[in-house]
């Protein structure tokens, strides 16, 4: 089995990048962990990957344009046989003041699910459900404990069948 893990992320205010780095660190010590910004990720890198982890801030219920563009460039079937996982950062809907906004945010959905769907469409084997990590406010900071939760989530990826 190929032991290279690739973590691809986008981040506007830096919070998703922090989560991505905690995930990369939490993966333990497989042969190689590469972490790449979505704007610099190349489709050719996917060929030698055993586990692919992709994450984005949730912006308007979906990943950023940069991350979405990268997902679009993945050729059909390119992820066949590759273990994949998706994450995002997001606001905690229950804490939003306006009931209307709360409802819209909850029903609109989140980036991680859309990323997971795109990875599956390209043939990826989704090994855990899409996961969200919480920010206190639009520009952050991350909620307390989220970096540790991200590292724990990453450790679970290594063990997932
Ligand atoms: C234009 C815009 C749209 C957003 N849309 C959502 C959303 O639909 N749902 C949500 O939970 N958070 C939303 N947020 C909050 C972002 O998820 C938050 O800014 C992000 O987690 C920060 O990550 P970053 O520091 O990596 O950019 C939005 C923020 C901005 C600026």
Short mmCIF file of N, CA and C in Angstrom, two decimals, residues 8-17 19 54-68 71 86-93 96 101-116 130-140 142 146 149:
data_model
loop_
_atom_site.label_atom_id
_atom_site.label_comp_id
_atom_site.label_asym_id
_atom_site.label_seq_id
_atom_site.Cartn_x
_atom_site.Cartn_y
_atom_site.Cartn_z
N UNK A 8 -4.51 18.59 1.33
CA UNK A 8 -4.71 19.77 0.49
C UNK A 8 -5.74 20.66 1.16
N UNK A 9 -5.42 21.96 1.28
CA UNK A 9 -6.34 22.85 2.00
C UNK A 9 -6.39 24.21 1.32
N UNK A 10 -7.45 24.95 1.59
CA UNK A 10 -7.46 26.39 1.33
C UNK A 10 -7.81 27.07 2.65
N UNK A 11 -7.47 28.34 2.75
CA UNK A 11 -7.74 29.08 3.98
C UNK A 11 -7.66 30.56 3.68
N UNK A 12 -8.65 31.31 4.10
CA UNK A 12 -8.64 32.76 3.84
C UNK A 12 -8.04 33.50 5.03
N UNK A 13 -8.49 33.18 6.25
CA UNK A 13 -8.01 33.89 7.44
C UNK A 13 -7.01 33.08 8.27
N UNK A 14 -6.68 31.87 7.79
CA UNK A 14 -5.64 31.09 8.46
C UNK A 14 -6.13 29.98 9.38
N UNK A 15 -7.43 29.96 9.68
CA UNK A 15 -7.93 28.95 10.62
C UNK A 15 -7.91 27.55 10.03
N UNK A 16 -8.30 27.42 8.78
CA UNK A 16 -8.32 26.09 8.14
C UNK A 16 -6.89 25.60 7.95
N UNK A 17 -5.99 26.53 7.70
CA UNK A 17 -4.58 26.12 7.58
C UNK A 17 -4.09 25.52 8.90
N UNK A 19 -5.87 24.02 11.15
CA UNK A 19 -6.48 22.69 11.29
C UNK A 19 -5.74 21.70 10.38
N UNK A 54 -8.69 16.49 2.25
CA UNK A 54 -8.94 17.79 1.62
C UNK A 54 -9.86 18.63 2.50
N UNK A 55 -9.47 19.92 2.70
CA UNK A 55 -10.28 20.78 3.56
C UNK A 55 -10.34 22.22 3.10
N UNK A 56 -11.41 22.90 3.49
CA UNK A 56 -11.64 24.30 3.08
C UNK A 56 -12.47 25.00 4.15
N UNK A 57 -12.36 26.33 4.21
CA UNK A 57 -13.37 27.06 4.99
C UNK A 57 -14.73 26.87 4.30
N UNK A 58 -15.81 26.87 5.07
CA UNK A 58 -17.15 26.91 4.47
C UNK A 58 -17.46 28.35 4.13
N UNK A 59 -17.68 28.64 2.87
CA UNK A 59 -18.02 30.00 2.44
C UNK A 59 -19.26 29.90 1.58
N UNK A 60 -20.39 30.42 2.10
CA UNK A 60 -21.64 30.30 1.35
C UNK A 60 -21.99 28.85 1.12
N UNK A 61 -21.86 28.05 2.18
CA UNK A 61 -22.28 26.63 2.20
C UNK A 61 -21.36 25.71 1.41
N UNK A 62 -20.30 26.24 0.84
CA UNK A 62 -19.45 25.41 -0.02
C UNK A 62 -17.98 25.76 0.16
N UNK A 63 -17.10 24.96 -0.46
CA UNK A 63 -15.67 25.31 -0.36
C UNK A 63 -15.34 26.59 -1.11
N UNK A 64 -14.15 27.11 -0.91
CA UNK A 64 -13.71 28.30 -1.64
C UNK A 64 -13.60 27.99 -3.13
N UNK A 65 -13.56 29.04 -3.90
CA UNK A 65 -13.42 28.91 -5.36
C UNK A 65 -12.12 28.17 -5.71
N UNK A 66 -11.05 28.53 -5.02
CA UNK A 66 -9.74 27.91 -5.30
C UNK A 66 -9.79 26.40 -5.08
N UNK A 67 -10.40 25.99 -3.95
CA UNK A 67 -10.49 24.56 -3.65
C UNK A 67 -11.42 23.87 -4.64
N UNK A 68 -12.54 24.54 -4.96
CA UNK A 68 -13.50 23.95 -5.90
C UNK A 68 -12.86 23.77 -7.27
N UNK A 71 -10.74 20.70 -7.22
CA UNK A 71 -11.56 19.48 -7.27
C UNK A 71 -12.04 19.22 -8.69
N UNK A 86 -12.57 14.31 4.08
CA UNK A 86 -12.83 15.74 3.84
C UNK A 86 -13.17 16.45 5.14
N UNK A 87 -12.71 17.70 5.25
CA UNK A 87 -13.06 18.51 6.43
C UNK A 87 -13.28 19.95 6.02
N UNK A 88 -13.91 20.70 6.93
CA UNK A 88 -14.04 22.15 6.70
C UNK A 88 -13.94 22.86 8.04
N UNK A 89 -13.90 24.19 7.97
CA UNK A 89 -14.14 25.00 9.15
C UNK A 89 -15.44 25.74 8.92
N UNK A 90 -16.10 26.09 10.01
CA UNK A 90 -17.46 26.64 9.93
C UNK A 90 -17.82 27.35 11.23
N UNK A 91 -18.91 28.10 11.17
CA UNK A 91 -19.46 28.72 12.37
C UNK A 91 -20.37 27.71 13.06
N UNK A 92 -20.56 27.88 14.36
CA UNK A 92 -21.49 27.01 15.07
C UNK A 92 -22.89 27.63 14.92
N UNK A 93 -23.72 26.98 14.13
CA UNK A 93 -25.02 27.57 13.76
C UNK A 93 -25.85 27.91 15.00
N UNK A 96 -25.44 31.45 16.40
CA UNK A 96 -25.73 32.66 15.62
C UNK A 96 -26.95 33.36 16.21
N UNK A 101 -30.78 33.56 10.10
CA UNK A 101 -29.44 33.19 9.64
C UNK A 101 -29.10 31.77 10.10
N UNK A 102 -29.50 31.48 11.35
CA UNK A 102 -29.27 30.13 11.91
C UNK A 102 -29.88 29.07 11.00
N UNK A 103 -31.10 29.32 10.61
CA UNK A 103 -31.83 28.37 9.76
C UNK A 103 -31.13 28.23 8.40
N UNK A 104 -30.74 29.37 7.83
CA UNK A 104 -30.11 29.34 6.50
C UNK A 104 -28.78 28.58 6.55
N UNK A 105 -27.99 28.86 7.58
CA UNK A 105 -26.67 28.21 7.70
C UNK A 105 -26.85 26.70 7.87
N UNK A 106 -27.83 26.32 8.70
CA UNK A 106 -28.04 24.88 8.94
C UNK A 106 -28.53 24.17 7.69
N UNK A 107 -29.47 24.78 6.99
CA UNK A 107 -30.06 24.08 5.84
C UNK A 107 -29.16 24.18 4.60
N UNK A 108 -28.32 25.21 4.56
CA UNK A 108 -27.45 25.40 3.39
C UNK A 108 -26.38 24.33 3.27
N UNK A 109 -25.97 23.78 4.40
CA UNK A 109 -24.94 22.72 4.39
C UNK A 109 -23.54 23.31 4.49
N UNK A 110 -22.57 22.42 4.36
CA UNK A 110 -21.18 22.79 4.65
C UNK A 110 -20.23 22.28 3.57
N UNK A 111 -19.05 22.87 3.55
CA UNK A 111 -18.06 22.55 2.51
C UNK A 111 -17.64 21.08 2.53
N UNK A 112 -17.46 20.50 3.72
CA UNK A 112 -16.87 19.15 3.81
C UNK A 112 -17.69 18.13 3.03
N UNK A 113 -19.02 18.23 3.12
CA UNK A 113 -19.88 17.27 2.41
C UNK A 113 -19.67 17.41 0.89
N UNK A 114 -19.57 18.63 0.43
CA UNK A 114 -19.39 18.84 -1.02
C UNK A 114 -18.02 18.35 -1.48
N UNK A 115 -17.01 18.57 -0.64
CA UNK A 115 -15.67 18.07 -0.97
C UNK A 115 -15.70 16.54 -1.03
N UNK A 116 -16.33 15.93 -0.01
CA UNK A 116 -16.41 14.46 0.03
C UNK A 116 -17.12 13.93 -1.21
N UNK A 130 -17.60 13.26 6.43
CA UNK A 130 -17.03 14.61 6.39
C UNK A 130 -17.09 15.23 7.78
N UNK A 131 -16.06 16.01 8.15
CA UNK A 131 -15.99 16.57 9.50
C UNK A 131 -15.86 18.09 9.47
N UNK A 132 -16.48 18.77 10.43
CA UNK A 132 -16.38 20.22 10.52
C UNK A 132 -15.67 20.62 11.82
N UNK A 133 -14.85 21.66 11.72
CA UNK A 133 -14.17 22.21 12.89
C UNK A 133 -14.63 23.66 13.05
N UNK A 134 -14.80 24.10 14.31
CA UNK A 134 -15.52 25.35 14.55
C UNK A 134 -14.62 26.56 14.83
N UNK A 135 -15.03 27.69 14.22
CA UNK A 135 -14.41 28.98 14.54
C UNK A 135 -15.38 29.77 15.42
N UNK A 136 -14.81 30.68 16.23
CA UNK A 136 -15.64 31.52 17.10
C UNK A 136 -16.39 32.56 16.27
N UNK A 137 -15.69 33.06 15.24
CA UNK A 137 -16.27 34.11 14.40
C UNK A 137 -15.68 33.99 13.01
N UNK A 138 -16.17 34.78 12.05
CA UNK A 138 -15.76 34.64 10.65
C UNK A 138 -14.24 34.55 10.47
N UNK A 139 -13.51 35.43 11.16
CA UNK A 139 -12.05 35.45 10.98
C UNK A 139 -11.33 34.60 12.03
N UNK A 140 -12.07 33.89 12.83
CA UNK A 140 -11.49 33.08 13.90
C UNK A 140 -11.60 33.82 15.22
N UNK A 142 -10.11 29.79 16.15
CA UNK A 142 -10.74 28.49 16.29
C UNK A 142 -11.31 28.36 17.69
N UNK A 146 -10.22 22.72 19.29
CA UNK A 146 -10.41 22.22 17.93
C UNK A 146 -9.12 21.68 17.29
N UNK A 149 -8.83 18.28 18.62
CA UNK A 149 -9.84 17.41 18.01
C UNK A 149 -9.41 17.03 16.59
#
